[in-house]
mmCIF file of C-alpha atoms and ligand atoms in Angstrom:
data_model
loop_
_atom_site.group_PDB
_atom_site.id
_atom_site.type_symbol
_atom_site.label_atom_id
_atom_site.label_comp_id
_atom_site.label_asym_id
_atom_site.label_seq_id
_atom_site.Cartn_x
_atom_site.Cartn_y
_atom_site.Cartn_z
ATOM 1 C CA MET A 86 -32.557 30.222 -9.758
ATOM 2 C CA SER A 87 -29.807 32.311 -8.272
ATOM 3 C CA PHE A 88 -30.250 35.643 -6.478
ATOM 4 C CA SER A 89 -27.616 38.309 -6.234
ATOM 5 C CA PRO A 90 -27.629 40.621 -3.183
ATOM 6 C CA ARG A 91 -28.928 43.356 -5.519
ATOM 7 C CA THR A 92 -31.992 41.334 -6.619
ATOM 8 C CA ILE A 93 -32.810 40.340 -3.049
ATOM 9 C CA ALA A 94 -32.492 43.980 -1.918
ATOM 10 C CA PHE A 95 -34.696 45.149 -4.787
ATOM 11 C CA PHE A 96 -37.510 42.668 -4.014
ATOM 12 C CA LEU A 97 -37.415 43.476 -0.304
ATOM 13 C CA ALA A 98 -37.411 47.230 -1.046
ATOM 14 C CA VAL A 99 -40.472 46.872 -3.313
ATOM 15 C CA LEU A 100 -42.247 44.857 -0.614
ATOM 16 C CA ILE A 101 -41.485 47.384 2.136
ATOM 17 C CA THR A 102 -42.487 50.318 -0.134
ATOM 18 C CA THR A 103 -45.776 48.656 -1.163
ATOM 19 C CA ILE A 104 -46.758 47.926 2.456
ATOM 20 C CA THR A 105 -45.825 51.468 3.568
ATOM 21 C CA VAL A 106 -47.704 53.169 0.709
ATOM 22 C CA VAL A 107 -50.793 50.976 1.171
ATOM 23 C CA PHE A 108 -50.898 51.765 4.885
ATOM 24 C CA LEU A 109 -50.312 55.491 4.333
ATOM 25 C CA SER A 110 -53.097 55.641 1.743
ATOM 26 C CA PHE A 111 -55.616 54.797 4.511
ATOM 27 C CA VAL A 112 -54.424 57.730 6.654
ATOM 28 C CA PRO A 113 -56.802 60.699 6.188
ATOM 29 C CA GLY A 114 -55.260 63.838 4.612
ATOM 30 C CA VAL A 115 -52.406 62.111 2.825
ATOM 31 C CA THR A 116 -52.180 63.360 -0.747
ATOM 32 C CA ALA A 117 -51.005 61.483 -3.850
ATOM 33 C CA ALA A 118 -47.904 63.694 -4.009
ATOM 34 C CA MET A 119 -47.016 62.776 -0.435
ATOM 35 C CA LEU A 120 -47.547 59.085 -1.182
ATOM 36 C CA PHE A 121 -45.261 59.394 -4.217
ATOM 37 C CA VAL A 122 -42.457 61.080 -2.222
ATOM 38 C CA VAL A 123 -42.729 58.564 0.627
ATOM 39 C CA GLY A 124 -42.852 55.675 -1.906
ATOM 40 C CA VAL A 125 -39.747 56.829 -3.808
ATOM 41 C CA SER A 126 -37.697 57.574 -0.693
ATOM 42 C CA CYS A 127 -38.809 54.330 0.954
ATOM 43 C CA LEU A 128 -37.883 52.357 -2.167
ATOM 44 C CA PHE A 129 -34.379 53.852 -2.435
ATOM 45 C CA GLY A 130 -33.782 53.950 1.307
ATOM 46 C CA SER A 131 -34.769 50.344 1.950
ATOM 47 C CA PHE A 132 -33.000 49.168 -1.213
ATOM 48 C CA PHE A 133 -29.622 50.581 -0.144
ATOM 49 C CA PHE A 134 -30.135 49.590 3.463
ATOM 50 C CA VAL A 135 -30.957 45.949 2.660
ATOM 51 C CA PHE A 136 -28.341 45.779 -0.086
ATOM 52 C CA TYR A 137 -25.492 46.941 2.136
ATOM 53 C CA THR A 138 -26.644 44.859 5.061
ATOM 54 C CA ILE A 139 -26.624 41.662 3.012
ATOM 55 C CA ASP A 140 -23.473 42.628 1.198
ATOM 56 C CA ILE A 141 -21.481 43.633 4.252
ATOM 57 C CA LEU A 142 -22.773 41.061 6.689
ATOM 58 C CA VAL A 143 -22.890 38.034 4.431
ATOM 59 C CA PHE A 144 -21.315 38.266 1.001
ATOM 60 C CA ARG A 145 -18.247 40.316 1.871
ATOM 61 C CA GLU A 146 -17.528 38.022 4.804
ATOM 62 C CA VAL A 147 -17.895 34.974 2.571
ATOM 63 C CA GLU A 148 -15.648 36.556 -0.018
ATOM 64 C CA GLN A 149 -13.095 37.235 2.677
ATOM 65 C CA ILE A 150 -13.193 33.615 3.811
ATOM 66 C CA TYR A 151 -12.799 32.487 0.233
ATOM 67 C CA LYS A 152 -9.812 34.779 -0.310
ATOM 68 C CA THR A 153 -8.180 33.327 2.795
ATOM 69 C CA ILE A 154 -8.760 29.825 1.469
ATOM 70 C CA GLN A 155 -7.196 30.806 -1.835
ATOM 71 C CA LYS A 156 -4.230 32.274 -0.024
ATOM 72 C CA MET A 157 -3.707 28.881 1.576
ATOM 73 C CA LYS A 158 -3.537 27.566 -1.981
ATOM 74 C CA ILE A 159 -6.138 24.921 -1.375
ATOM 75 C CA ARG A 160 -6.712 23.403 -4.738
ATOM 76 C CA ASP A 161 -9.205 20.873 -3.450
ATOM 77 C CA PHE A 162 -12.032 23.421 -3.599
ATOM 78 C CA ASP A 163 -13.759 23.146 -6.892
ATOM 79 C CA ILE A 164 -16.021 26.188 -6.669
ATOM 80 C CA SER A 165 -15.088 29.521 -8.211
ATOM 81 C CA ARG A 166 -15.325 32.729 -6.268
ATOM 82 C CA LYS A 167 -17.900 34.076 -8.715
ATOM 83 C CA SER A 168 -20.225 31.102 -8.410
ATOM 84 C CA LEU A 169 -19.900 31.292 -4.652
ATOM 85 C CA ILE A 170 -20.893 34.977 -4.579
ATOM 86 C CA ARG A 171 -23.841 34.269 -6.872
ATOM 87 C CA SER A 172 -25.069 31.240 -5.003
ATOM 88 C CA VAL A 173 -28.335 31.458 -2.999
ATOM 89 C CA ASN A 174 -26.734 30.335 0.212
ATOM 90 C CA PRO A 175 -22.999 30.938 0.049
ATOM 91 C CA ILE A 176 -22.399 30.020 3.667
ATOM 92 C CA LYS A 177 -24.079 26.631 3.259
ATOM 93 C CA ARG A 178 -22.134 25.975 0.073
ATOM 94 C CA LEU A 179 -18.850 26.967 1.652
ATOM 95 C CA ASN A 180 -19.636 24.840 4.651
ATOM 96 C CA SER A 181 -20.243 21.720 2.568
ATOM 97 C CA GLU A 182 -17.050 22.405 0.594
ATOM 98 C CA ILE A 183 -15.055 22.767 3.784
ATOM 99 C CA SER A 184 -16.444 19.572 5.316
ATOM 100 C CA THR A 185 -15.611 17.612 2.138
ATOM 101 C CA TYR A 186 -12.137 19.090 2.271
ATOM 102 C CA VAL A 187 -11.688 18.246 5.947
ATOM 103 C CA THR A 188 -12.773 14.625 5.357
ATOM 104 C CA ARG A 189 -10.284 14.316 2.508
ATOM 105 C CA LYS A 190 -7.468 15.805 4.576
ATOM 106 C CA GLN A 191 -8.340 13.563 7.501
ATOM 107 C CA GLN A 192 -7.983 10.522 5.235
ATOM 108 C CA GLU A 193 -4.583 11.786 4.080
ATOM 109 C CA ILE A 194 -3.491 12.317 7.686
ATOM 110 C CA ASP A 195 -4.642 8.799 8.642
ATOM 111 C CA GLU A 196 -2.708 7.371 5.693
ATOM 112 C CA LEU A 197 0.441 9.299 6.684
ATOM 113 C CA LYS A 198 0.100 8.161 10.292
ATOM 114 C CA LYS A 199 -0.176 4.547 9.135
ATOM 115 C CA MET A 200 2.927 4.928 6.982
ATOM 116 C CA GLU A 201 4.809 6.509 9.847
ATOM 117 C CA GLN A 202 3.848 3.643 12.138
ATOM 118 C CA PHE A 203 4.890 1.151 9.460
ATOM 119 C CA ARG A 204 8.245 2.943 8.993
ATOM 120 C CA ARG A 205 8.893 2.907 12.734
ATOM 121 C CA GLU A 206 8.100 -0.793 13.033
ATOM 122 C CA PHE A 207 10.211 -1.583 9.989
ATOM 123 C CA LEU A 208 13.187 0.299 11.402
ATOM 124 C CA ALA A 209 12.837 -1.513 14.722
ATOM 125 C CA ASP A 210 12.623 -4.884 12.936
ATOM 126 C CA VAL A 211 15.638 -4.169 10.715
ATOM 127 C CA SER A 212 17.816 -3.048 13.613
ATOM 128 C CA HIS A 213 16.782 -6.077 15.641
ATOM 129 C CA GLU A 214 17.537 -8.467 12.771
ATOM 130 C CA LEU A 215 20.923 -6.821 12.103
ATOM 131 C CA LYS A 216 21.841 -6.845 15.765
ATOM 132 C CA THR A 217 21.504 -10.619 16.184
ATOM 133 C CA PRO A 218 24.210 -11.806 13.716
ATOM 134 C CA ILE A 219 26.501 -8.833 14.461
ATOM 135 C CA PHE A 220 26.443 -9.540 18.214
ATOM 136 C CA ALA A 221 27.021 -13.251 17.623
ATOM 137 C CA ALA A 222 30.039 -12.699 15.337
ATOM 138 C CA GLN A 223 31.376 -10.017 17.688
ATOM 139 C CA GLY A 224 31.082 -12.411 20.648
ATOM 140 C CA PHE A 225 32.997 -15.209 18.923
ATOM 141 C CA ILE A 226 35.787 -12.926 17.685
ATOM 142 C CA HIS A 227 36.255 -11.225 21.063
ATOM 143 C CA THR A 228 36.369 -14.573 22.856
ATOM 144 C CA LEU A 229 39.079 -15.660 20.432
ATOM 145 C CA LEU A 230 41.034 -12.443 20.945
ATOM 146 C CA ASP A 231 40.759 -12.847 24.721
ATOM 147 C CA GLY A 232 42.795 -16.031 24.522
ATOM 148 C CA ALA A 233 40.558 -18.780 23.159
ATOM 149 C CA LYS A 234 42.520 -18.696 19.890
ATOM 150 C CA GLU A 235 45.364 -20.594 21.566
ATOM 151 C CA ASP A 236 43.305 -23.774 21.327
ATOM 152 C CA PRO A 237 43.263 -24.671 17.598
ATOM 153 C CA LYS A 238 40.015 -26.655 17.956
ATOM 154 C CA VAL A 239 38.179 -23.743 19.571
ATOM 155 C CA LEU A 240 39.735 -21.345 17.039
ATOM 156 C CA ASP A 241 38.355 -23.374 14.167
ATOM 157 C CA ARG A 242 34.913 -23.796 15.677
ATOM 158 C CA PHE A 243 34.491 -20.146 16.669
ATOM 159 C CA LEU A 244 35.751 -18.844 13.340
ATOM 160 C CA ASN A 245 33.234 -21.092 11.609
ATOM 161 C CA LYS A 246 30.447 -19.805 13.831
ATOM 162 C CA ALA A 247 31.458 -16.181 13.243
ATOM 163 C CA ALA A 248 31.573 -16.802 9.493
ATOM 164 C CA LYS A 249 28.091 -18.374 9.611
ATOM 165 C CA SER A 250 26.689 -15.334 11.423
ATOM 166 C CA LEU A 251 28.278 -13.012 8.883
ATOM 167 C CA ASP A 252 26.872 -15.117 6.014
ATOM 168 C CA GLY A 253 23.432 -14.700 7.583
ATOM 169 C CA LEU A 254 24.025 -10.956 7.811
ATOM 170 C CA ASP A 255 25.047 -10.863 4.161
ATOM 171 C CA ALA A 256 21.887 -12.756 3.110
ATOM 172 C CA LEU A 257 19.738 -10.425 5.193
ATOM 173 C CA VAL A 258 21.267 -7.278 3.696
ATOM 174 C CA ARG A 259 20.893 -8.677 0.180
ATOM 175 C CA ASP A 260 17.217 -9.487 0.846
ATOM 176 C CA LEU A 261 16.665 -5.985 2.204
ATOM 177 C CA VAL A 262 18.265 -4.428 -0.880
ATOM 178 C CA THR A 263 16.101 -6.577 -3.186
ATOM 179 C CA LEU A 264 12.985 -5.693 -1.223
ATOM 180 C CA SER A 265 13.643 -1.967 -1.298
ATOM 181 C CA GLN A 266 14.505 -2.101 -5.022
ATOM 182 C CA VAL A 267 11.318 -3.971 -5.880
ATOM 183 C CA GLU A 268 9.222 -1.615 -3.757
ATOM 184 C CA LYS A 269 10.765 1.503 -5.262
ATOM 185 C CA GLY A 270 10.227 0.032 -8.724
ATOM 186 C CA ASP A 271 13.998 0.257 -9.352
ATOM 187 C CA LEU A 272 14.338 -3.393 -10.062
ATOM 188 C CA LYS A 273 14.104 -3.803 -13.824
ATOM 189 C CA MET A 274 12.504 -7.070 -14.790
ATOM 190 C CA HIS A 275 14.089 -8.831 -17.714
ATOM 191 C CA PHE A 276 11.276 -10.759 -19.353
ATOM 192 C CA GLU A 277 12.195 -13.670 -21.561
ATOM 193 C CA ASN A 278 10.852 -17.075 -22.518
ATOM 194 C CA ILE A 279 11.894 -19.560 -19.877
ATOM 195 C CA ASP A 280 11.166 -23.208 -19.206
ATOM 196 C CA ILE A 281 9.734 -23.346 -15.721
ATOM 197 C CA LYS A 282 10.008 -27.150 -15.589
ATOM 198 C CA HIS A 283 13.734 -26.983 -16.293
ATOM 199 C CA ILE A 284 14.228 -24.195 -13.738
ATOM 200 C CA THR A 285 12.416 -26.233 -11.087
ATOM 201 C CA GLU A 286 14.697 -29.211 -11.784
ATOM 202 C CA ASP A 287 17.752 -26.973 -11.335
ATOM 203 C CA ILE A 288 16.394 -25.668 -8.046
ATOM 204 C CA PHE A 289 15.700 -29.239 -6.846
ATOM 205 C CA GLU A 290 19.333 -30.054 -7.593
ATOM 206 C CA GLN A 291 20.573 -27.084 -5.586
ATOM 207 C CA LEU A 292 18.329 -27.898 -2.624
ATOM 208 C CA GLU A 293 18.861 -31.668 -2.818
ATOM 209 C CA SER A 294 21.303 -31.939 0.083
ATOM 210 C CA LYS A 295 19.162 -29.710 2.313
ATOM 211 C CA ALA A 296 16.114 -31.850 1.484
ATOM 212 C CA GLN A 297 18.060 -35.053 2.120
ATOM 213 C CA SER A 298 19.190 -33.835 5.526
ATOM 214 C CA ARG A 299 15.504 -33.777 6.540
ATOM 215 C CA GLY A 300 14.633 -36.877 4.545
ATOM 216 C CA VAL A 301 12.325 -34.897 2.278
ATOM 217 C CA THR A 302 11.577 -36.007 -1.297
ATOM 218 C CA LEU A 303 11.103 -33.456 -4.067
ATOM 219 C CA LYS A 304 8.790 -34.172 -7.005
ATOM 220 C CA ILE A 305 7.518 -32.442 -10.138
ATOM 221 C CA LYS A 306 3.984 -33.106 -11.403
ATOM 222 C CA PRO A 307 2.989 -34.172 -14.032
ATOM 223 C CA LYS A 308 5.849 -36.628 -14.323
ATOM 224 C CA ASP A 309 5.798 -36.880 -18.089
ATOM 225 C CA MET A 310 5.852 -33.114 -18.716
ATOM 226 C CA GLN A 311 8.641 -32.221 -21.124
ATOM 227 C CA SER A 312 8.723 -28.443 -20.744
ATOM 228 C CA ALA A 313 6.561 -25.482 -19.674
ATOM 229 C CA TRP A 314 7.530 -22.256 -21.411
ATOM 230 C CA VAL A 315 6.468 -19.013 -19.731
ATOM 231 C CA LEU A 316 7.265 -15.324 -20.138
ATOM 232 C CA ALA A 317 9.067 -14.194 -16.979
ATOM 233 C CA ASP A 318 12.283 -12.907 -15.433
ATOM 234 C CA LYS A 319 14.418 -16.034 -15.047
ATOM 235 C CA GLN A 320 16.473 -14.959 -12.061
ATOM 236 C CA ARG A 321 13.519 -13.552 -10.116
ATOM 237 C CA ILE A 322 11.201 -16.485 -10.762
ATOM 238 C CA SER A 323 14.008 -18.834 -9.680
ATOM 239 C CA GLN A 324 14.171 -16.799 -6.473
ATOM 240 C CA VAL A 325 10.393 -17.265 -5.996
ATOM 241 C CA ILE A 326 10.442 -21.046 -6.491
ATOM 242 C CA THR A 327 13.636 -21.407 -4.434
ATOM 243 C CA ASN A 328 12.065 -19.633 -1.465
ATOM 244 C CA LEU A 329 8.832 -21.626 -1.694
ATOM 245 C CA VAL A 330 10.627 -24.973 -1.937
ATOM 246 C CA ASP A 331 13.149 -23.922 0.722
ATOM 247 C CA ASN A 332 10.269 -22.978 3.065
ATOM 248 C CA ALA A 333 8.547 -26.285 2.370
ATOM 249 C CA ILE A 334 11.758 -28.133 3.300
ATOM 250 C CA LYS A 335 12.410 -26.003 6.405
ATOM 251 C CA TYR A 336 8.858 -25.835 7.748
ATOM 252 C CA GLY A 337 7.401 -29.040 6.274
ATOM 253 C CA LYS A 338 7.554 -32.355 8.105
ATOM 254 C CA GLU A 339 10.611 -34.559 8.356
ATOM 255 C CA ASN A 340 10.592 -37.384 5.777
ATOM 256 C CA GLY A 341 7.795 -35.538 4.047
ATOM 257 C CA LYS A 342 7.057 -34.953 0.376
ATOM 258 C CA ILE A 343 7.152 -31.719 -1.634
ATOM 259 C CA ILE A 344 5.403 -31.503 -4.977
ATOM 260 C CA VAL A 345 5.783 -28.708 -7.520
ATOM 261 C CA GLU A 346 2.792 -28.990 -9.820
ATOM 262 C CA ILE A 347 2.700 -27.230 -13.195
ATOM 263 C CA GLU A 348 -0.786 -27.117 -14.693
ATOM 264 C CA GLU A 349 -1.552 -25.824 -18.159
ATOM 265 C CA GLU A 350 -4.561 -23.495 -18.270
ATOM 266 C CA LYS A 351 -6.009 -21.502 -21.204
ATOM 267 C CA LYS A 352 -3.468 -18.685 -21.331
ATOM 268 C CA TYR A 353 -1.123 -19.454 -18.501
ATOM 269 C CA TYR A 354 0.595 -22.070 -16.417
ATOM 270 C CA GLN A 355 -0.467 -22.450 -12.817
ATOM 271 C CA ILE A 356 2.442 -23.364 -10.590
ATOM 272 C CA SER A 357 1.922 -24.763 -7.083
ATOM 273 C CA VAL A 358 4.365 -25.732 -4.382
ATOM 274 C CA GLU A 359 2.807 -28.147 -1.930
ATOM 275 C CA ASP A 360 4.071 -29.810 1.225
ATOM 276 C CA ASP A 361 2.556 -32.283 3.670
ATOM 277 C CA GLY A 362 3.861 -30.477 6.739
ATOM 278 C CA PRO A 363 2.162 -29.116 9.875
ATOM 279 C CA GLY A 364 0.303 -26.383 7.951
ATOM 280 C CA ILE A 365 -0.305 -22.746 8.885
ATOM 281 C CA ALA A 366 -3.095 -21.632 11.234
ATOM 282 C CA PRO A 367 -5.667 -19.219 9.694
ATOM 283 C CA GLU A 368 -4.621 -16.300 11.934
ATOM 284 C CA HIS A 369 -1.080 -16.469 10.509
ATOM 285 C CA LEU A 370 -2.031 -17.231 6.936
ATOM 286 C CA ALA A 371 -2.825 -13.659 5.910
ATOM 287 C CA ARG A 372 0.265 -12.280 7.627
ATOM 288 C CA ILE A 373 3.054 -14.532 6.364
ATOM 289 C CA PHE A 374 3.647 -12.206 3.375
ATOM 290 C CA GLU A 375 4.490 -9.290 5.682
ATOM 291 C CA ARG A 376 8.140 -8.428 6.096
ATOM 292 C CA PHE A 377 9.852 -10.167 9.011
ATOM 293 C CA TYR A 378 6.728 -12.148 9.838
ATOM 294 C CA ARG A 379 7.609 -15.578 11.160
ATOM 295 C CA ILE A 380 5.200 -17.904 12.870
ATOM 296 C CA ASP A 381 7.666 -19.557 15.169
ATOM 297 C CA LYS A 382 10.453 -17.032 15.575
ATOM 298 C CA SER A 383 12.815 -19.282 17.512
ATOM 299 C CA ARG A 384 12.365 -22.139 15.048
ATOM 300 C CA SER A 385 12.896 -19.822 12.060
ATOM 301 C CA ARG A 386 16.015 -18.424 13.620
ATOM 302 C CA GLU A 387 17.379 -21.937 13.972
ATOM 303 C CA THR A 388 16.777 -22.452 10.280
ATOM 304 C CA GLY A 389 18.330 -19.096 9.439
ATOM 305 C CA GLY A 390 15.081 -17.497 8.247
ATOM 306 C CA THR A 391 14.521 -13.769 8.507
ATOM 307 C CA GLY A 392 10.926 -13.667 7.323
ATOM 308 C CA LEU A 393 11.693 -11.619 4.213
ATOM 309 C CA GLY A 394 11.390 -14.467 1.701
ATOM 310 C CA LEU A 395 7.622 -14.382 1.155
ATOM 311 C CA ALA A 396 7.514 -10.546 1.132
ATOM 312 C CA ILE A 397 10.009 -10.641 -1.748
ATOM 313 C CA VAL A 398 8.052 -13.439 -3.476
ATOM 314 C CA LYS A 399 4.877 -11.333 -3.341
ATOM 315 C CA HIS A 400 6.599 -8.269 -4.832
ATOM 316 C CA ILE A 401 8.320 -10.229 -7.599
ATOM 317 C CA LEU A 402 5.030 -11.835 -8.627
ATOM 318 C CA ASN A 403 3.289 -8.431 -8.533
ATOM 319 C CA ALA A 404 5.923 -7.171 -10.952
ATOM 320 C CA HIS A 405 4.904 -10.112 -13.181
ATOM 321 C CA HIS A 406 1.250 -9.005 -12.875
ATOM 322 C CA SER A 407 0.618 -12.181 -10.964
ATOM 323 C CA LYS A 408 -0.473 -12.907 -7.410
ATOM 324 C CA ILE A 409 0.474 -15.535 -4.908
ATOM 325 C CA SER A 410 -2.237 -17.369 -3.015
ATOM 326 C CA VAL A 411 -1.956 -19.860 -0.203
ATOM 327 C CA THR A 412 -4.177 -22.546 1.245
ATOM 328 C CA SER A 413 -3.273 -24.581 4.272
ATOM 329 C CA LYS A 414 -4.730 -27.226 6.540
ATOM 330 C CA ILE A 415 -3.348 -27.935 9.977
ATOM 331 C CA ASP A 416 -1.466 -31.261 10.027
ATOM 332 C CA LYS A 417 -2.234 -31.786 6.340
ATOM 333 C CA GLY A 418 0.067 -29.312 4.586
ATOM 334 C CA THR A 419 0.393 -26.025 2.739
ATOM 335 C CA ARG A 420 0.035 -25.103 -0.920
ATOM 336 C CA PHE A 421 1.301 -21.873 -2.514
ATOM 337 C CA THR A 422 0.007 -21.095 -6.023
ATOM 338 C CA PHE A 423 0.734 -18.490 -8.707
ATOM 339 C CA LYS A 424 0.274 -18.077 -12.445
ATOM 340 C CA LEU A 425 2.641 -17.124 -15.238
ATOM 341 C CA PRO A 426 1.606 -16.349 -18.836
ATOM 342 C CA PHE A 427 2.594 -18.586 -21.746
ATOM 343 C CA ALA A 428 5.859 -17.731 -23.494
ATOM 344 C CA SER A 429 5.607 -14.986 -26.098
ATOM 345 C CA GLN A 430 5.485 -16.141 -29.745
ATOM 346 C CA GLU A 431 7.192 -12.943 -30.856
ATOM 347 C CA LEU A 432 10.158 -13.421 -28.538
ATOM 348 C CA SER A 433 10.730 -16.975 -29.668
ATOM 349 C CA ARG A 434 10.890 -15.968 -33.325
HETATM 350 N N1 LIG B 822 5.400 -24.285 3.757
HETATM 351 C C1 LIG B 822 5.276 -23.706 4.955
HETATM 352 N N2 LIG B 822 4.759 -24.402 6.001
HETATM 353 C C2 LIG B 822 4.615 -23.840 7.224
HETATM 354 N N3 LIG B 822 4.974 -22.573 7.508
HETATM 355 C C3 LIG B 822 5.504 -21.826 6.514
HETATM 356 C C4 LIG B 822 5.683 -22.341 5.173
HETATM 357 N N4 LIG B 822 6.204 -21.381 4.404
HETATM 358 C C5 LIG B 822 6.361 -20.314 5.206
HETATM 359 N N5 LIG B 822 5.953 -20.568 6.465
HETATM 360 C C6 LIG B 822 5.947 -19.621 7.597
HETATM 361 O O1 LIG B 822 5.966 -18.299 7.065
HETATM 362 C C7 LIG B 822 7.040 -17.546 7.589
HETATM 363 C C8 LIG B 822 7.547 -16.572 6.566
HETATM 364 O O2 LIG B 822 8.227 -17.222 5.494
HETATM 365 P P1 LIG B 822 9.383 -16.442 4.717
HETATM 366 O O3 LIG B 822 9.828 -17.268 3.566
HETATM 367 O O4 LIG B 822 8.885 -15.077 4.443
HETATM 368 O O5 LIG B 822 10.507 -16.317 5.822
HETATM 369 P P2 LIG B 822 11.634 -17.323 6.292
HETATM 370 O O6 LIG B 822 11.641 -18.551 5.416
HETATM 371 O O7 LIG B 822 11.458 -17.520 7.756
HETATM 372 O O8 LIG B 822 12.936 -16.472 6.051
HETATM 373 P P3 LIG B 822 13.694 -16.213 4.658
HETATM 374 O O9 LIG B 822 12.805 -16.705 3.548
HETATM 375 O O10 LIG B 822 13.876 -14.738 4.645
HETATM 376 O O11 LIG B 822 14.956 -16.990 4.753
HETATM 377 C C9 LIG B 822 8.076 -18.585 8.005
HETATM 378 O O12 LIG B 822 8.886 -18.104 9.048
HETATM 379 C C10 LIG B 822 7.203 -19.758 8.467
HETATM 380 O O13 LIG B 822 6.833 -19.558 9.814
HETATM 381 MG MG1 LIG B 823 11.683 -18.396 3.304
#
């Protein structure tokens, strides 16, 4: 039941009048006419007094607060001014509304702070990563200009080193562009029916010499599989498998074995890339998909890694409505797994 200030004032006025009249009726010499006059004036007097007191002290103040809130264009309040004025306890109601609002705003502020922190760290990481190859190339070129170019052997070696640094810079910038495109949703996926077995064989061919240099053997399981058709973006999925196999070669053990396993499930193929390398400790496992995260920074730098590969892999698979998972055992090896849906019948028609 809701009370307006008028109803409250009326009930209070009746109460005050009744008490006054009852008391007066016990006073000797008071006539009925006198009781009537006192009753009527008491009723009106107390009614207006109570009404204005409640109205001015409580409801008008509340209305004022509400108007201020509306001026601030706070849409988060879901109570109307009318319902607020009519409510039994407008101050309590307003208070609960405000505390809900403050909690919501606090969450937004926390989120913004987190994003700001993330942005700052990202900027610091990017500048650091850019600085390294630029400084290296700059160093080699300046040394050459300062006279080292006279020796043809040194000239050749330093130019090669400078070119290698600039190649690294180029790869880094390309990875950054891909990452920002995928995150902004600008990167249009081109879904088509592709044979994942065939793509893996192509990637093995490309990475063959790198694998050989570490004595690593590359294998596809099951051996007798002819093809595995999935619906995916060919170029992007190649990028995913390339990075996973490349990581397994770089961070796996020397003379080790890498197996890409393609398993047929009910509606999808499950693809795993497994190595028998040193494995990843649990405290790093959850973080390796973060941008620029490398477990052994000096070792990754030697191998030319920037720590963007797995962040890109994660985003590409998200865009395929898939997820990458990883399991690893120290000194036993690491296994990355993801799923891709079967090829579309309609597309193949
Ligand atoms: N198979 C693996 N075994 C052990 N550690 C791994 C493996 N794969 C990835 N890691 C660790 O995870 C880190 C992140 O991998 P990611 O592919 O994102 O970066 P990267 O290979 O160092 O650089 P990029 O891929 O950009 O060239 C690596 O630096 C490495 O420390
Ligand atoms: Mg990598």
